[in-house]
C-alpha positions as a printed NumPy array, in Angstrom:
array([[-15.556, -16.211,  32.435],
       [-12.044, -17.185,  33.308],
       [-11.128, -17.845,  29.485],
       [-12.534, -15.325,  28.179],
       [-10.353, -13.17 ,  30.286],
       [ -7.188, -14.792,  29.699],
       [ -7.88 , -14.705,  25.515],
       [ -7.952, -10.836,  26.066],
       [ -5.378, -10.87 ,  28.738],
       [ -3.155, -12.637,  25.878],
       [ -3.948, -10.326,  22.965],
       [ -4.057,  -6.533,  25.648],
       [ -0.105,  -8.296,  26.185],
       [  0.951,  -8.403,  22.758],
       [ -0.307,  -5.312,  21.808],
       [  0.938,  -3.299,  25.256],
       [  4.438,  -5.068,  24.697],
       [  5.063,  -3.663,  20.979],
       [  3.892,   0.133,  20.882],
       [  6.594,   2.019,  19.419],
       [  7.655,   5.176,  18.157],
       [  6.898,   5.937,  14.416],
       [  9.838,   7.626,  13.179],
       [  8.12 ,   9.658,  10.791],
       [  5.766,  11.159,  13.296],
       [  7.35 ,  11.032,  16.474],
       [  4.538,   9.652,  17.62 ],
       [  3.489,   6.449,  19.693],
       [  1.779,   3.667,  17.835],
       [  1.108,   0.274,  17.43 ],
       [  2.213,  -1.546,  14.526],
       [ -0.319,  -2.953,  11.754],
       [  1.559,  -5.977,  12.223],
       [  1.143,  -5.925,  16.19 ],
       [ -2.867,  -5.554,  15.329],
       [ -2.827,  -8.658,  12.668],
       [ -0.979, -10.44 ,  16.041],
       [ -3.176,  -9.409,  18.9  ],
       [ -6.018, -10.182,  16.619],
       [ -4.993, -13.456,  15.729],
       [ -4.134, -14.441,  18.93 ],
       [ -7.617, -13.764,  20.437],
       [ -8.983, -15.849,  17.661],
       [ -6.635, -18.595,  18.173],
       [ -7.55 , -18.786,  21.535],
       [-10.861, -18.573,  21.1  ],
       [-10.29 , -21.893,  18.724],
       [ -7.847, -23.536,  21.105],
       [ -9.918, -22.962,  24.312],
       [-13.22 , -24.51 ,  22.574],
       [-10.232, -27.663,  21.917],
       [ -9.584, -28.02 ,  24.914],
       [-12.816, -26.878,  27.302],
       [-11.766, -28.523,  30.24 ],
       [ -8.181, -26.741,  30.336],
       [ -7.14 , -22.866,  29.75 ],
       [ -3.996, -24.33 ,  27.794],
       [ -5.721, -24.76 ,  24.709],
       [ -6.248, -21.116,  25.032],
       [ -3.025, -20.507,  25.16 ],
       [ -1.536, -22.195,  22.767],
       [ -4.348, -21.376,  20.51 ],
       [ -3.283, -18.069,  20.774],
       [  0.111, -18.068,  20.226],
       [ -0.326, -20.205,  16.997],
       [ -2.992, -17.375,  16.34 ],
       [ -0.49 , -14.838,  16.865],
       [  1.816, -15.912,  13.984],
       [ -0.359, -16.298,  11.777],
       [ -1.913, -12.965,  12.091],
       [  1.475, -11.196,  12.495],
       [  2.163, -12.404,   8.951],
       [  0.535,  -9.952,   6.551],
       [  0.785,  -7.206,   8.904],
       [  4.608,  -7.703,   9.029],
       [  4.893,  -8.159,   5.11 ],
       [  3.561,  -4.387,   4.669],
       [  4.996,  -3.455,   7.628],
       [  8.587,  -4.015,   5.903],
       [  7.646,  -2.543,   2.829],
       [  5.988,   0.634,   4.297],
       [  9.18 ,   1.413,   5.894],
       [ 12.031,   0.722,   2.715],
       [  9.001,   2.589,  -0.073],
       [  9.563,   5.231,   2.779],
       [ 12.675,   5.26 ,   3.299],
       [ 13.639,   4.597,  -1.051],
       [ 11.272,   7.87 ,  -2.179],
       [ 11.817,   9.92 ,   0.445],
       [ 12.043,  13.709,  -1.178],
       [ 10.778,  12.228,  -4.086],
       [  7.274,  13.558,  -4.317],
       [  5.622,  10.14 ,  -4.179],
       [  3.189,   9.838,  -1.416],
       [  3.028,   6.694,   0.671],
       [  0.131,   5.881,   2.231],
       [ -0.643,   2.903,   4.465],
       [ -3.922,   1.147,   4.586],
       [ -4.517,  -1.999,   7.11 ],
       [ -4.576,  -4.228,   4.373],
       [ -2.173,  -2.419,   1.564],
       [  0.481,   0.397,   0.799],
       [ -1.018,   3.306,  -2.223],
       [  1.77 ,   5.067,  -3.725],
       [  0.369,   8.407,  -5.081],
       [  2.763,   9.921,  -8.275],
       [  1.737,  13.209,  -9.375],
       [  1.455,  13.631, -12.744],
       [  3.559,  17.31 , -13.23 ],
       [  6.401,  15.243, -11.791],
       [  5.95 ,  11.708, -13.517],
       [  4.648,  12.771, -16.96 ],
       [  5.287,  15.062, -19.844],
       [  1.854,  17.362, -20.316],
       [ -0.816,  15.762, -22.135],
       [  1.251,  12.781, -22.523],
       [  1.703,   9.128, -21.244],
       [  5.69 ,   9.637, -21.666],
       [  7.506,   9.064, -18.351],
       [  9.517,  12.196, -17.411],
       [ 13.579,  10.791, -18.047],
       [ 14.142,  12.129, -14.311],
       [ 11.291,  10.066, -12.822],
       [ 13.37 ,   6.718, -14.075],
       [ 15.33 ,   6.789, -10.643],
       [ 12.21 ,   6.941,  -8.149],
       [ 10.39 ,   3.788, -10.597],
       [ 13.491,   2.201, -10.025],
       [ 13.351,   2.544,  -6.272],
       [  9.94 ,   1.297,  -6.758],
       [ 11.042,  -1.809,  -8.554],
       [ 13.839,  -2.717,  -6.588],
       [ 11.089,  -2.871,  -3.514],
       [  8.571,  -4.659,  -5.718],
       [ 10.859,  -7.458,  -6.456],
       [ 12.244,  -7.774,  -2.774],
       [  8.562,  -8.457,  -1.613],
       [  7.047, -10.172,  -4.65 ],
       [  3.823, -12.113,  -2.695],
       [  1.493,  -9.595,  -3.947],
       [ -0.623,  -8.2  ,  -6.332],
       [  0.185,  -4.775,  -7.822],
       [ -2.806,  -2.456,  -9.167],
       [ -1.689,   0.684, -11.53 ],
       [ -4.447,   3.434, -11.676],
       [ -4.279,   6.623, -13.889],
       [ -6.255,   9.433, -13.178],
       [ -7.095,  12.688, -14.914],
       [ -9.087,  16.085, -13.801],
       [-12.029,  16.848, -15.205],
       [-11.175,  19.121, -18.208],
       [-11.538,  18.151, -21.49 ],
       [-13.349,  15.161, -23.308],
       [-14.235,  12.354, -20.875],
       [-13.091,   9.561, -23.664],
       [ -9.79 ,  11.228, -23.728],
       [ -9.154,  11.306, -20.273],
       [-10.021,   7.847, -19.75 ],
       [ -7.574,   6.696, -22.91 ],
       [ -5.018,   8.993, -21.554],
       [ -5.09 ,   7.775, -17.454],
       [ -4.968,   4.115, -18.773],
       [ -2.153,   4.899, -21.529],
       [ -0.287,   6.354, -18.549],
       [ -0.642,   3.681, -15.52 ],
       [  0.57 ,   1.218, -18.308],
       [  3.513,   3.269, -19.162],
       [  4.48 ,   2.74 , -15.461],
       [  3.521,  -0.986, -15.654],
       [  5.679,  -1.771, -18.615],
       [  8.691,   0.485, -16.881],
       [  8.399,  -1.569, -14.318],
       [  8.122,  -4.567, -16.037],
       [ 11.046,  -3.577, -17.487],
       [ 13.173,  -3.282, -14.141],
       [ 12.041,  -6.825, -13.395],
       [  8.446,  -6.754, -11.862],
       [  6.742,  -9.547, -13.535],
       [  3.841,  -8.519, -15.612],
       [  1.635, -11.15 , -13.927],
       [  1.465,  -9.147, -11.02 ],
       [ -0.577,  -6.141, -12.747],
       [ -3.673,  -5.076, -12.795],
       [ -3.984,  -1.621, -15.141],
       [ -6.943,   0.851, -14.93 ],
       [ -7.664,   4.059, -16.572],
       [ -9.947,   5.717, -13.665],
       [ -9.969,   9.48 , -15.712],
       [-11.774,  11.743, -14.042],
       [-12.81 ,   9.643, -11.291],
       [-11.866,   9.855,  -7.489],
       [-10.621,  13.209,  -7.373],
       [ -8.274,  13.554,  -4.505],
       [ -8.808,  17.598,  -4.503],
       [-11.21 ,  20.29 ,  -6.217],
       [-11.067,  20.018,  -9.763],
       [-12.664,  24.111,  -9.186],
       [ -8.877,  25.456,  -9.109],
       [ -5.422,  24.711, -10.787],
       [ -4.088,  23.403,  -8.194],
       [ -6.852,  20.727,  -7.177],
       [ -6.414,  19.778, -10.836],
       [ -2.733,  19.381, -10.639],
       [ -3.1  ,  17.03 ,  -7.356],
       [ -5.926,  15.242,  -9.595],
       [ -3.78 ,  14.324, -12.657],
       [ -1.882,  11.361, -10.773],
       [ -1.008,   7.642, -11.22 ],
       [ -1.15 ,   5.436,  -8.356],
       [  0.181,   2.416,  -7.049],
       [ -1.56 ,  -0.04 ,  -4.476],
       [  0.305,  -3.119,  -3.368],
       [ -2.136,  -5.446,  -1.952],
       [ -0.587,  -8.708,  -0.011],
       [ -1.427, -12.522,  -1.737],
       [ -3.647, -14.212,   0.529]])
């Protein structure tokens, strides 16, 4: 009973110690990268404490090994979140923050000419922002998905999304991303993000996104 309150004693620390202030919000949170730590330091002391049954230090040093290791991928998108942030803000890219990746969302009216997979000449300077972050944190795998709304021909769509998350892939690749990282889809119609019913919905719709996911 005694261990299994100090491996939550050590983890309830950890996470109590690092809530902060999201400066985007305003709001109090705990960091992804505090979870990944808290988490991994109840399962390293769950490890280190079945180690060492006749002592609570394996616990404890169980958990602090734990605790790095966790903290690690956390931390990685932690950094990123906060420069993609901080690089497109006013830009009309969304950032969005999943526990295990970062989904960039590009509208289409802003990134592409209509009906077309060529990249807008004033986009250049946000996929450049995007780049420079890609190649700071380059352990990771990142997926380009084009999407369409739900008007016209369903082949075309599809031949159009893909056409335009590879334009952004080779731009990219072009700014220094290597093209081993990519993975290109052409969703069309697919996952609608609002109602295709009104002009609007179909604006928010027609999009290419980004998702960064972390190498294991």
């Amino acid at each position: 009973m005694k261990r299994s309150i100090t491996i939550l004693s050590l983890a309830a620390l950890i996470t109590a110690a690092c809530t902060t202030t999201n400066p985007y919000t305003g709001q109090n949170q705990t960091s992804k990268v505090v979870w990944g730590t808290a988490i991994g330091a109840a399962t390293g002391a769950a490890t280190g404490a079945l180690v060492a049954k006749k002592s609570g230090a394996g616990a404890i040093v169980g958990g602090l090994a734990g605790a790095a290791v966790g903290g690690g991928v956390g931390y990685y998108l932690d950094v990123q979140e906060a420069e993609l942030r901080q690089e497109l803000s006013s830009t009309g890219v969304g950032v969005e923050r999943n526990d295990d990746s970062i989904r960039l969302i590009m509208p289409g009216n802003i990134t592409f000419k209509t009906d077309s997979a060529d990249i807008n000449a004033n986009f250049y300077a946000v996929l450049n922002s995007v780049a420079k972050v890609l190649n700071k944190y380059s352990n990771s795998t990142v997926m380009l998905m084009g999407f369409t709304d739900n008007t016209g021909k369903a082949e075309y769509n599809q031949t159009l999304s893909k056409n335009r998350a590879a334009a952004v892939a080779a731009y990219l690749q072009g700014r220094g991303v290597k093209a081993s990282r990519f993975e290109i889809l052409g969703m069309g119609p697919s996952n609608p993000i609002a109602s295709n019913a009104t002009a609007t919905g179909r604006t928010q719709n027609r999009r290419v996104e980004i998702k960064i996911i972390p190498n294991k």
